[in-house]
Amino acid sequence: MNTERVPRGIDPTKPHPARRYNYWLGGKDNFESDRVSGEAVALGFPTIRIAAIENRRFMQRAVRYLAEEAGIRQFLDVGTGLPSAGNVHEIAQEIDPASRIVYVDNDPIVLVHARALLTSSPQGATAYLDSDLREPERILADPVLHRTLDLSRPVALMLIAITHFLTDEDDAYGKVRTLVDALAPGSFVAVTNATADHLTPEERETVEEANRRSGIPFRNRSREEFARFLDGLELVEPGIGSVIEWRPDAVLENGPTPAQVSMYGAVARVP
């Protein structure tokens, strides 16, 4: 990305999770700092690019399930990331053009691209909030959210590869619970979080050191810690597991292993 055309509010010398993820996915909307940080993480976790790709595929399968089988027509995607093929609204509106989607992110580059590229079908709607999962009350109070979504009706809350950027000090479970508690019965939550369950102590330390140096907080979570995000909700089959094992499109032969992806995923219904 040309640093001479940096949107206001961005420091290109500091990596950002959305741009680093874009780099791992092979995108061009990132700076040198994002690439350096991405390569530092890859030293401890060489299959990080596979993990990023499989995480996004999980999101796409989850949206398909929510729209086709669960009948969801409203989506709140927190931690949107930079647009690429197969965004939430594209999948949902292909199934029902009247679907309505609100994207939330705190990187100005994401918002610039979102407003330019994530256009809705005429029957539906998309909106974009400049906000952060660390401020769920601000998200819920935003008038744009309420103009786009009807929170008295079921909504799918998408938390894809975002909760691991909230540490224990951020009260990750409390932040997520604030959003979940605002959802109507019959809503759903789709969430993924990185895990170190499959990493050696040396690999884990390398990854954590890379994040410390970059200034990007990061919290791998065990299966039990991940499950806490879904306390009180009804898990959709097959429950909690590797993102590659959640309703795969094909038989998992010669594909990546759970250890190579190191990402838990699940979808659950709000009773």
PDB file of C-alpha atoms in Angstrom:
ATOM      1  CA  MET A   1       0.000   0.000   0.000  1.00  0.00           C
ATOM      2  CA  ASN A   2       1.246   3.481  -0.879  1.00  0.00           C
ATOM      3  CA  THR A   3       2.063   5.270   2.384  1.00  0.00           C
ATOM      4  CA  GLU A   4       1.522   8.600   0.622  1.00  0.00           C
ATOM      5  CA  ARG A   5      -2.211   7.836   0.484  1.00  0.00           C
ATOM      6  CA  VAL A   6      -2.769   6.848   4.070  1.00  0.00           C
ATOM      7  CA  PRO A   7      -6.271   7.644   5.368  1.00  0.00           C
ATOM      8  CA  ARG A   8      -6.462  10.056   8.263  1.00  0.00           C
ATOM      9  CA  GLY A   9      -6.138   8.422  11.676  1.00  0.00           C
ATOM     10  CA  ILE A  10      -3.734   5.670  10.596  1.00  0.00           C
ATOM     11  CA  ASP A  11      -0.137   5.235  11.723  1.00  0.00           C
ATOM     12  CA  PRO A  12       1.448   3.026   9.036  1.00  0.00           C
ATOM     13  CA  THR A  13       4.410   2.317  11.309  1.00  0.00           C
ATOM     14  CA  LYS A  14       2.206   0.311  13.679  1.00  0.00           C
ATOM     15  CA  PRO A  15       0.676  -3.030  12.603  1.00  0.00           C
ATOM     16  CA  HIS A  16      -3.072  -3.538  12.805  1.00  0.00           C
ATOM     17  CA  PRO A  17      -4.838  -6.921  13.124  1.00  0.00           C
ATOM     18  CA  ALA A  18      -7.080  -6.357  10.088  1.00  0.00           C
ATOM     19  CA  ARG A  19      -4.205  -5.377   7.798  1.00  0.00           C
ATOM     20  CA  ARG A  20      -1.963  -8.179   9.093  1.00  0.00           C
ATOM     21  CA  TYR A  21      -4.777 -10.663   8.411  1.00  0.00           C
ATOM     22  CA  ASN A  22      -5.099  -9.157   4.936  1.00  0.00           C
ATOM     23  CA  TYR A  23      -1.403  -9.855   4.396  1.00  0.00           C
ATOM     24  CA  TRP A  24      -1.784 -13.491   5.460  1.00  0.00           C
ATOM     25  CA  LEU A  25      -4.688 -13.857   3.028  1.00  0.00           C
ATOM     26  CA  GLY A  26      -2.505 -12.560   0.181  1.00  0.00           C
ATOM     27  CA  GLY A  27      -4.066  -9.090   0.019  1.00  0.00           C
ATOM     28  CA  LYS A  28      -2.389  -5.796  -0.836  1.00  0.00           C
ATOM     29  CA  ASP A  29      -4.034  -3.508   1.716  1.00  0.00           C
ATOM     30  CA  ASN A  30      -1.251  -3.584   4.286  1.00  0.00           C
ATOM     31  CA  PHE A  31       1.905  -1.711   5.259  1.00  0.00           C
ATOM     32  CA  GLU A  32       5.472  -2.816   5.892  1.00  0.00           C
ATOM     33  CA  SER A  33       4.783  -2.920   9.635  1.00  0.00           C
ATOM     34  CA  ASP A  34       1.910  -5.362   9.065  1.00  0.00           C
ATOM     35  CA  ARG A  35       4.084  -7.611   6.892  1.00  0.00           C
ATOM     36  CA  VAL A  36       6.955  -7.590   9.380  1.00  0.00           C
ATOM     37  CA  SER A  37       4.574  -8.479  12.205  1.00  0.00           C
ATOM     38  CA  GLY A  38       2.947 -11.171  10.075  1.00  0.00           C
ATOM     39  CA  GLU A  39       6.282 -12.793   9.279  1.00  0.00           C
ATOM     40  CA  ALA A  40       7.332 -12.658  12.930  1.00  0.00           C
ATOM     41  CA  VAL A  41       4.213 -14.608  13.916  1.00  0.00           C
ATOM     42  CA  ALA A  42       4.885 -17.060  11.077  1.00  0.00           C
ATOM     43  CA  LEU A  43       8.259 -17.926  12.646  1.00  0.00           C
ATOM     44  CA  GLY A  44       6.444 -19.520  15.573  1.00  0.00           C
ATOM     45  CA  PHE A  45       3.409 -20.683  13.612  1.00  0.00           C
ATOM     46  CA  PRO A  46       4.458 -21.396  10.012  1.00  0.00           C
ATOM     47  CA  THR A  47       0.944 -22.408   8.909  1.00  0.00           C
ATOM     48  CA  ILE A  48      -0.616 -19.064   9.863  1.00  0.00           C
ATOM     49  CA  ARG A  49      -1.717 -18.401   6.270  1.00  0.00           C
ATOM     50  CA  ILE A  50      -3.553 -21.730   6.176  1.00  0.00           C
ATOM     51  CA  ALA A  51      -5.203 -20.799   9.475  1.00  0.00           C
ATOM     52  CA  ALA A  52      -6.357 -17.440   8.090  1.00  0.00           C
ATOM     53  CA  ILE A  53      -7.830 -19.053   4.976  1.00  0.00           C
ATOM     54  CA  GLU A  54      -9.615 -21.817   6.893  1.00  0.00           C
ATOM     55  CA  ASN A  55     -10.959 -19.332   9.423  1.00  0.00           C
ATOM     56  CA  ARG A  56     -12.561 -17.353   6.600  1.00  0.00           C
ATOM     57  CA  ARG A  57     -13.991 -20.519   5.072  1.00  0.00           C
ATOM     58  CA  PHE A  58     -15.597 -21.305   8.419  1.00  0.00           C
ATOM     59  CA  MET A  59     -17.208 -17.866   8.402  1.00  0.00           C
ATOM     60  CA  GLN A  60     -18.625 -18.445   4.941  1.00  0.00           C
ATOM     61  CA  ARG A  61     -20.046 -21.870   5.862  1.00  0.00           C
ATOM     62  CA  ALA A  62     -21.523 -20.426   9.051  1.00  0.00           C
ATOM     63  CA  VAL A  63     -23.262 -17.602   7.179  1.00  0.00           C
ATOM     64  CA  ARG A  64     -24.628 -20.108   4.667  1.00  0.00           C
ATOM     65  CA  TYR A  65     -26.004 -22.252   7.472  1.00  0.00           C
ATOM     66  CA  LEU A  66     -27.493 -19.266   9.288  1.00  0.00           C
ATOM     67  CA  ALA A  67     -29.184 -17.909   6.171  1.00  0.00           C
ATOM     68  CA  GLU A  68     -30.292 -21.166   4.536  1.00  0.00           C
ATOM     69  CA  GLU A  69     -31.106 -23.443   7.449  1.00  0.00           C
ATOM     70  CA  ALA A  70     -31.695 -21.115  10.404  1.00  0.00           C
ATOM     71  CA  GLY A  71     -33.529 -18.456   8.379  1.00  0.00           C
ATOM     72  CA  ILE A  72     -31.491 -15.531   9.707  1.00  0.00           C
ATOM     73  CA  ARG A  73     -31.842 -12.307   7.726  1.00  0.00           C
ATOM     74  CA  GLN A  74     -29.906  -9.917   9.993  1.00  0.00           C
ATOM     75  CA  PHE A  75     -26.161 -10.038  10.666  1.00  0.00           C
ATOM     76  CA  LEU A  76     -23.934  -8.023  13.000  1.00  0.00           C
ATOM     77  CA  ASP A  77     -20.312  -8.650  11.988  1.00  0.00           C
ATOM     78  CA  VAL A  78     -17.910  -7.267  14.613  1.00  0.00           C
ATOM     79  CA  GLY A  79     -14.265  -7.134  13.556  1.00  0.00           C
ATOM     80  CA  THR A  80     -15.056  -7.181   9.870  1.00  0.00           C
ATOM     81  CA  GLY A  81     -11.562  -6.941   8.473  1.00  0.00           C
ATOM     82  CA  LEU A  82     -10.732  -5.843   4.957  1.00  0.00           C
ATOM     83  CA  PRO A  83     -13.174  -6.881   2.229  1.00  0.00           C
ATOM     84  CA  SER A  84     -12.320  -9.884   0.090  1.00  0.00           C
ATOM     85  CA  ALA A  85     -14.333 -12.423  -1.874  1.00  0.00           C
ATOM     86  CA  GLY A  86     -17.193 -14.058  -0.022  1.00  0.00           C
ATOM     87  CA  ASN A  87     -18.135 -11.364   2.476  1.00  0.00           C
ATOM     88  CA  VAL A  88     -21.043 -11.842   4.878  1.00  0.00           C
ATOM     89  CA  HIS A  89     -23.502  -9.722   2.902  1.00  0.00           C
ATOM     90  CA  GLU A  90     -22.616 -11.384  -0.407  1.00  0.00           C
ATOM     91  CA  ILE A  91     -23.453 -14.835   0.930  1.00  0.00           C
ATOM     92  CA  ALA A  92     -26.527 -13.746   2.898  1.00  0.00           C
ATOM     93  CA  GLN A  93     -28.003 -11.626   0.110  1.00  0.00           C
ATOM     94  CA  GLU A  94     -27.411 -14.331  -2.463  1.00  0.00           C
ATOM     95  CA  ILE A  95     -29.737 -16.477  -0.353  1.00  0.00           C
ATOM     96  CA  ASP A  96     -32.163 -13.645   0.415  1.00  0.00           C
ATOM     97  CA  PRO A  97     -31.552 -10.226  -1.195  1.00  0.00           C
ATOM     98  CA  ALA A  98     -33.495  -8.583   1.644  1.00  0.00           C
ATOM     99  CA  SER A  99     -30.866  -9.556   4.221  1.00  0.00           C
ATOM    100  CA  ARG A 100     -29.472  -6.708   6.320  1.00  0.00           C
ATOM    101  CA  ILE A 101     -25.894  -6.511   7.569  1.00  0.00           C
ATOM    102  CA  VAL A 102     -23.988  -4.181   9.896  1.00  0.00           C
ATOM    103  CA  TYR A 103     -20.195  -4.322   9.740  1.00  0.00           C
ATOM    104  CA  VAL A 104     -18.099  -3.079  12.666  1.00  0.00           C
ATOM    105  CA  ASP A 105     -14.367  -2.335  12.665  1.00  0.00           C
ATOM    106  CA  ASN A 106     -11.968   0.233  14.122  1.00  0.00           C
ATOM    107  CA  ASP A 107      -9.438   0.570  11.288  1.00  0.00           C
ATOM    108  CA  PRO A 108     -10.060   3.566   8.986  1.00  0.00           C
ATOM    109  CA  ILE A 109      -8.720   1.577   6.019  1.00  0.00           C
ATOM    110  CA  VAL A 110     -11.376  -1.080   6.607  1.00  0.00           C
ATOM    111  CA  LEU A 111     -14.096   1.563   6.704  1.00  0.00           C
ATOM    112  CA  VAL A 112     -12.860   3.256   3.535  1.00  0.00           C
ATOM    113  CA  HIS A 113     -12.884  -0.027   1.639  1.00  0.00           C
ATOM    114  CA  ALA A 114     -16.151  -1.152   3.181  1.00  0.00           C
ATOM    115  CA  ARG A 115     -18.036   1.951   2.114  1.00  0.00           C
ATOM    116  CA  ALA A 116     -16.618   1.653  -1.396  1.00  0.00           C
ATOM    117  CA  LEU A 117     -16.927  -2.090  -1.961  1.00  0.00           C
ATOM    118  CA  LEU A 118     -19.518  -3.609   0.348  1.00  0.00           C
ATOM    119  CA  THR A 119     -22.612  -2.413  -1.482  1.00  0.00           C
ATOM    120  CA  SER A 120     -25.956  -3.922  -0.670  1.00  0.00           C
ATOM    121  CA  SER A 121     -28.607  -5.396  -2.913  1.00  0.00           C
ATOM    122  CA  PRO A 122     -31.472  -2.948  -3.559  1.00  0.00           C
ATOM    123  CA  GLN A 123     -33.804  -5.005  -1.370  1.00  0.00           C
ATOM    124  CA  GLY A 124     -31.463  -5.283   1.605  1.00  0.00           C
ATOM    125  CA  ALA A 125     -29.096  -2.988   3.472  1.00  0.00           C
ATOM    126  CA  THR A 126     -25.510  -2.752   4.687  1.00  0.00           C
ATOM    127  CA  ALA A 127     -24.088  -0.294   7.181  1.00  0.00           C
ATOM    128  CA  TYR A 128     -20.659   0.306   8.719  1.00  0.00           C
ATOM    129  CA  LEU A 129     -19.773   1.348  12.251  1.00  0.00           C
ATOM    130  CA  ASP A 130     -16.411   2.711  13.347  1.00  0.00           C
ATOM    131  CA  SER A 131     -16.286   0.932  16.679  1.00  0.00           C
ATOM    132  CA  ASP A 132     -14.544  -1.762  18.697  1.00  0.00           C
ATOM    133  CA  LEU A 133     -15.530  -4.984  20.466  1.00  0.00           C
ATOM    134  CA  ARG A 134     -13.994  -3.452  23.591  1.00  0.00           C
ATOM    135  CA  GLU A 135     -16.889  -0.948  23.564  1.00  0.00           C
ATOM    136  CA  PRO A 136     -20.030  -3.073  23.122  1.00  0.00           C
ATOM    137  CA  GLU A 137     -22.259  -0.429  24.680  1.00  0.00           C
ATOM    138  CA  ARG A 138     -21.140   2.042  22.005  1.00  0.00           C
ATOM    139  CA  ILE A 139     -21.979  -0.466  19.269  1.00  0.00           C
ATOM    140  CA  LEU A 140     -25.417  -1.119  20.741  1.00  0.00           C
ATOM    141  CA  ALA A 141     -26.168   2.588  21.172  1.00  0.00           C
ATOM    142  CA  ASP A 142     -25.261   3.580  17.625  1.00  0.00           C
ATOM    143  CA  PRO A 143     -28.328   4.883  15.754  1.00  0.00           C
ATOM    144  CA  VAL A 144     -26.994   3.425  12.490  1.00  0.00           C
ATOM    145  CA  LEU A 145     -27.238  -0.037  14.022  1.00  0.00           C
ATOM    146  CA  HIS A 146     -30.866   0.520  14.953  1.00  0.00           C
ATOM    147  CA  ARG A 147     -31.743   1.991  11.564  1.00  0.00           C
ATOM    148  CA  THR A 148     -30.368  -1.132   9.888  1.00  0.00           C
ATOM    149  CA  LEU A 149     -31.193  -3.992  12.246  1.00  0.00           C
ATOM    150  CA  ASP A 150     -34.246  -4.752  14.363  1.00  0.00           C
ATOM    151  CA  LEU A 151     -32.845  -6.153  17.602  1.00  0.00           C
ATOM    152  CA  SER A 152     -36.283  -7.362  18.647  1.00  0.00           C
ATOM    153  CA  ARG A 153     -35.914  -9.992  15.922  1.00  0.00           C
ATOM    154  CA  PRO A 154     -33.222 -12.684  15.522  1.00  0.00           C
ATOM    155  CA  VAL A 155     -29.724 -11.496  14.566  1.00  0.00           C
ATOM    156  CA  ALA A 156     -26.564 -13.464  13.847  1.00  0.00           C
ATOM    157  CA  LEU A 157     -23.651 -12.014  15.794  1.00  0.00           C
ATOM    158  CA  MET A 158     -20.424 -12.799  13.924  1.00  0.00           C
ATOM    159  CA  LEU A 159     -17.247 -12.727  16.035  1.00  0.00           C
ATOM    160  CA  ILE A 160     -14.766 -14.203  13.593  1.00  0.00           C
ATOM    161  CA  ALA A 161     -11.089 -14.090  14.590  1.00  0.00           C
ATOM    162  CA  ILE A 162     -11.706 -11.118  16.862  1.00  0.00           C
ATOM    163  CA  THR A 163     -12.060 -12.372  20.459  1.00  0.00           C
ATOM    164  CA  HIS A 164      -8.406 -13.428  20.618  1.00  0.00           C
ATOM    165  CA  PHE A 165      -7.469  -9.738  20.443  1.00  0.00           C
ATOM    166  CA  LEU A 166      -9.212  -9.224  23.782  1.00  0.00           C
ATOM    167  CA  THR A 167      -7.081 -10.201  26.762  1.00  0.00           C
ATOM    168  CA  ASP A 168      -8.207 -11.098  30.257  1.00  0.00           C
ATOM    169  CA  GLU A 169      -7.632  -7.462  31.231  1.00  0.00           C
ATOM    170  CA  ASP A 170     -10.142  -6.435  28.545  1.00  0.00           C
ATOM    171  CA  ASP A 171     -12.860  -8.583  30.189  1.00  0.00           C
ATOM    172  CA  ALA A 172     -13.385 -10.491  26.951  1.00  0.00           C
ATOM    173  CA  TYR A 173     -16.217 -12.622  28.297  1.00  0.00           C
ATOM    174  CA  GLY A 174     -18.036  -9.612  29.689  1.00  0.00           C
ATOM    175  CA  LYS A 175     -17.737  -7.678  26.412  1.00  0.00           C
ATOM    176  CA  VAL A 176     -19.127 -10.574  24.391  1.00  0.00           C
ATOM    177  CA  ARG A 177     -21.888 -11.214  26.927  1.00  0.00           C
ATOM    178  CA  THR A 178     -23.035  -7.588  26.657  1.00  0.00           C
ATOM    179  CA  LEU A 179     -23.646  -8.081  22.936  1.00  0.00           C
ATOM    180  CA  VAL A 180     -25.212 -11.529  23.372  1.00  0.00           C
ATOM    181  CA  ASP A 181     -27.593 -10.252  26.049  1.00  0.00           C
ATOM    182  CA  ALA A 182     -28.904  -7.642  23.584  1.00  0.00           C
ATOM    183  CA  LEU A 183     -29.951 -10.344  21.092  1.00  0.00           C
ATOM    184  CA  ALA A 184     -33.501 -11.596  20.765  1.00  0.00           C
ATOM    185  CA  PRO A 185     -34.315 -15.269  21.419  1.00  0.00           C
ATOM    186  CA  GLY A 186     -33.667 -17.279  18.265  1.00  0.00           C
ATOM    187  CA  SER A 187     -30.549 -15.267  17.465  1.00  0.00           C
ATOM    188  CA  PHE A 188     -27.202 -16.953  16.865  1.00  0.00           C
ATOM    189  CA  VAL A 189     -23.552 -16.352  17.719  1.00  0.00           C
ATOM    190  CA  ALA A 190     -20.705 -17.529  15.452  1.00  0.00           C
ATOM    191  CA  VAL A 191     -17.264 -17.203  17.008  1.00  0.00           C
ATOM    192  CA  THR A 192     -13.684 -18.304  16.364  1.00  0.00           C
ATOM    193  CA  ASN A 193     -10.605 -17.908  18.554  1.00  0.00           C
ATOM    194  CA  ALA A 194      -7.000 -18.991  18.114  1.00  0.00           C
ATOM    195  CA  THR A 195      -5.696 -21.700  20.391  1.00  0.00           C
ATOM    196  CA  ALA A 196      -2.264 -22.868  21.523  1.00  0.00           C
ATOM    197  CA  ASP A 197      -3.577 -26.322  22.460  1.00  0.00           C
ATOM    198  CA  HIS A 198      -1.644 -27.800  19.536  1.00  0.00           C
ATOM    199  CA  LEU A 199       1.522 -25.679  19.822  1.00  0.00           C
ATOM    200  CA  THR A 200       4.740 -26.548  21.586  1.00  0.00           C
ATOM    201  CA  PRO A 201       5.826 -24.221  24.403  1.00  0.00           C
ATOM    202  CA  GLU A 202       8.549 -22.858  22.109  1.00  0.00           C
ATOM    203  CA  GLU A 203       6.118 -22.124  19.276  1.00  0.00           C
ATOM    204  CA  ARG A 204       3.700 -20.458  21.645  1.00  0.00           C
ATOM    205  CA  GLU A 205       6.401 -18.223  23.120  1.00  0.00           C
ATOM    206  CA  THR A 206       7.571 -17.162  19.647  1.00  0.00           C
ATOM    207  CA  VAL A 207       4.041 -16.175  18.631  1.00  0.00           C
ATOM    208  CA  GLU A 208       3.361 -14.345  21.892  1.00  0.00           C
ATOM    209  CA  GLU A 209       6.677 -12.492  21.671  1.00  0.00           C
ATOM    210  CA  ALA A 210       5.886 -11.407  18.094  1.00  0.00           C
ATOM    211  CA  ASN A 211       2.579  -9.969  19.245  1.00  0.00           C
ATOM    212  CA  ARG A 212       4.153  -8.252  22.236  1.00  0.00           C
ATOM    213  CA  ARG A 213       6.727  -6.570  20.006  1.00  0.00           C
ATOM    214  CA  SER A 214       4.071  -5.459  17.533  1.00  0.00           C
ATOM    215  CA  GLY A 215       1.880  -3.987  20.236  1.00  0.00           C
ATOM    216  CA  ILE A 216      -1.054  -6.176  19.175  1.00  0.00           C
ATOM    217  CA  PRO A 217      -2.618  -7.843  22.253  1.00  0.00           C
ATOM    218  CA  PHE A 218      -3.371 -11.515  21.676  1.00  0.00           C
ATOM    219  CA  ARG A 219      -4.910 -14.277  23.783  1.00  0.00           C
ATOM    220  CA  ASN A 220      -4.877 -17.886  22.666  1.00  0.00           C
ATOM    221  CA  ARG A 221      -7.603 -19.849  24.453  1.00  0.00           C
ATOM    222  CA  SER A 222      -7.985 -23.487  25.360  1.00  0.00           C
ATOM    223  CA  ARG A 223     -11.125 -25.377  24.389  1.00  0.00           C
ATOM    224  CA  GLU A 224     -12.550 -24.846  27.873  1.00  0.00           C
ATOM    225  CA  GLU A 225     -11.760 -21.122  27.790  1.00  0.00           C
ATOM    226  CA  PHE A 226     -13.303 -20.816  24.328  1.00  0.00           C
ATOM    227  CA  ALA A 227     -16.482 -22.559  25.514  1.00  0.00           C
ATOM    228  CA  ARG A 228     -17.052 -19.811  28.086  1.00  0.00           C
ATOM    229  CA  PHE A 229     -18.032 -17.395  25.305  1.00  0.00           C
ATOM    230  CA  LEU A 230     -21.034 -19.637  24.652  1.00  0.00           C
ATOM    231  CA  ASP A 231     -22.208 -20.279  28.209  1.00  0.00           C
ATOM    232  CA  GLY A 232     -25.996 -20.609  28.326  1.00  0.00           C
ATOM    233  CA  LEU A 233     -26.360 -20.913  24.552  1.00  0.00           C
ATOM    234  CA  GLU A 234     -27.448 -23.950  22.524  1.00  0.00           C
ATOM    235  CA  LEU A 235     -24.578 -25.298  20.436  1.00  0.00           C
ATOM    236  CA  VAL A 236     -25.321 -26.118  16.816  1.00  0.00           C
ATOM    237  CA  GLU A 237     -23.955 -29.496  15.726  1.00  0.00           C
ATOM    238  CA  PRO A 238     -21.128 -30.479  15.623  1.00  0.00           C
ATOM    239  CA  GLY A 239     -20.464 -28.167  18.574  1.00  0.00           C
ATOM    240  CA  ILE A 240     -17.046 -26.799  19.480  1.00  0.00           C
ATOM    241  CA  GLY A 241     -14.052 -27.945  17.483  1.00  0.00           C
ATOM    242  CA  SER A 242     -11.496 -26.931  14.900  1.00  0.00           C
ATOM    243  CA  VAL A 243     -12.901 -24.561  12.299  1.00  0.00           C
ATOM    244  CA  ILE A 244     -12.046 -27.111   9.602  1.00  0.00           C
ATOM    245  CA  GLU A 245     -14.334 -29.677  11.256  1.00  0.00           C
ATOM    246  CA  TRP A 246     -17.438 -27.479  11.415  1.00  0.00           C
ATOM    247  CA  ARG A 247     -19.765 -28.685   8.629  1.00  0.00           C
ATOM    248  CA  PRO A 248     -17.001 -28.984   6.002  1.00  0.00           C
ATOM    249  CA  ASP A 249     -17.975 -28.724   2.347  1.00  0.00           C
ATOM    250  CA  ALA A 250     -16.011 -31.869   1.490  1.00  0.00           C
ATOM    251  CA  VAL A 251     -14.382 -34.856   3.122  1.00  0.00           C
ATOM    252  CA  LEU A 252     -11.279 -33.731   4.991  1.00  0.00           C
ATOM    253  CA  GLU A 253      -8.769 -35.835   3.070  1.00  0.00           C
ATOM    254  CA  ASN A 254      -5.345 -34.366   2.336  1.00  0.00           C
ATOM    255  CA  GLY A 255      -6.464 -31.080   3.866  1.00  0.00           C
ATOM    256  CA  PRO A 256      -4.966 -29.117   6.755  1.00  0.00           C
ATOM    257  CA  THR A 257      -4.991 -30.607  10.234  1.00  0.00           C
ATOM    258  CA  PRO A 258      -6.479 -29.021  13.379  1.00  0.00           C
ATOM    259  CA  ALA A 259      -2.907 -28.427  14.559  1.00  0.00           C
ATOM    260  CA  GLN A 260      -2.008 -26.526  11.377  1.00  0.00           C
ATOM    261  CA  VAL A 261      -5.063 -24.284  11.792  1.00  0.00           C
ATOM    262  CA  SER A 262      -5.105 -24.009  15.610  1.00  0.00           C
ATOM    263  CA  MET A 263      -8.448 -22.227  15.650  1.00  0.00           C
ATOM    264  CA  TYR A 264     -11.604 -23.184  17.534  1.00  0.00           C
ATOM    265  CA  GLY A 265     -14.976 -22.349  16.074  1.00  0.00           C
ATOM    266  CA  ALA A 266     -18.625 -22.808  16.942  1.00  0.00           C
ATOM    267  CA  VAL A 267     -22.130 -21.560  16.231  1.00  0.00           C
ATOM    268  CA  ALA A 268     -24.715 -21.381  18.991  1.00  0.00           C
ATOM    269  CA  ARG A 269     -28.361 -20.350  19.318  1.00  0.00           C
ATOM    270  CA  VAL A 270     -29.710 -17.865  21.855  1.00  0.00           C
ATOM    271  CA  PRO A 271     -32.600 -19.623  23.663  1.00  0.00           C
TER     272      PRO A 271
END
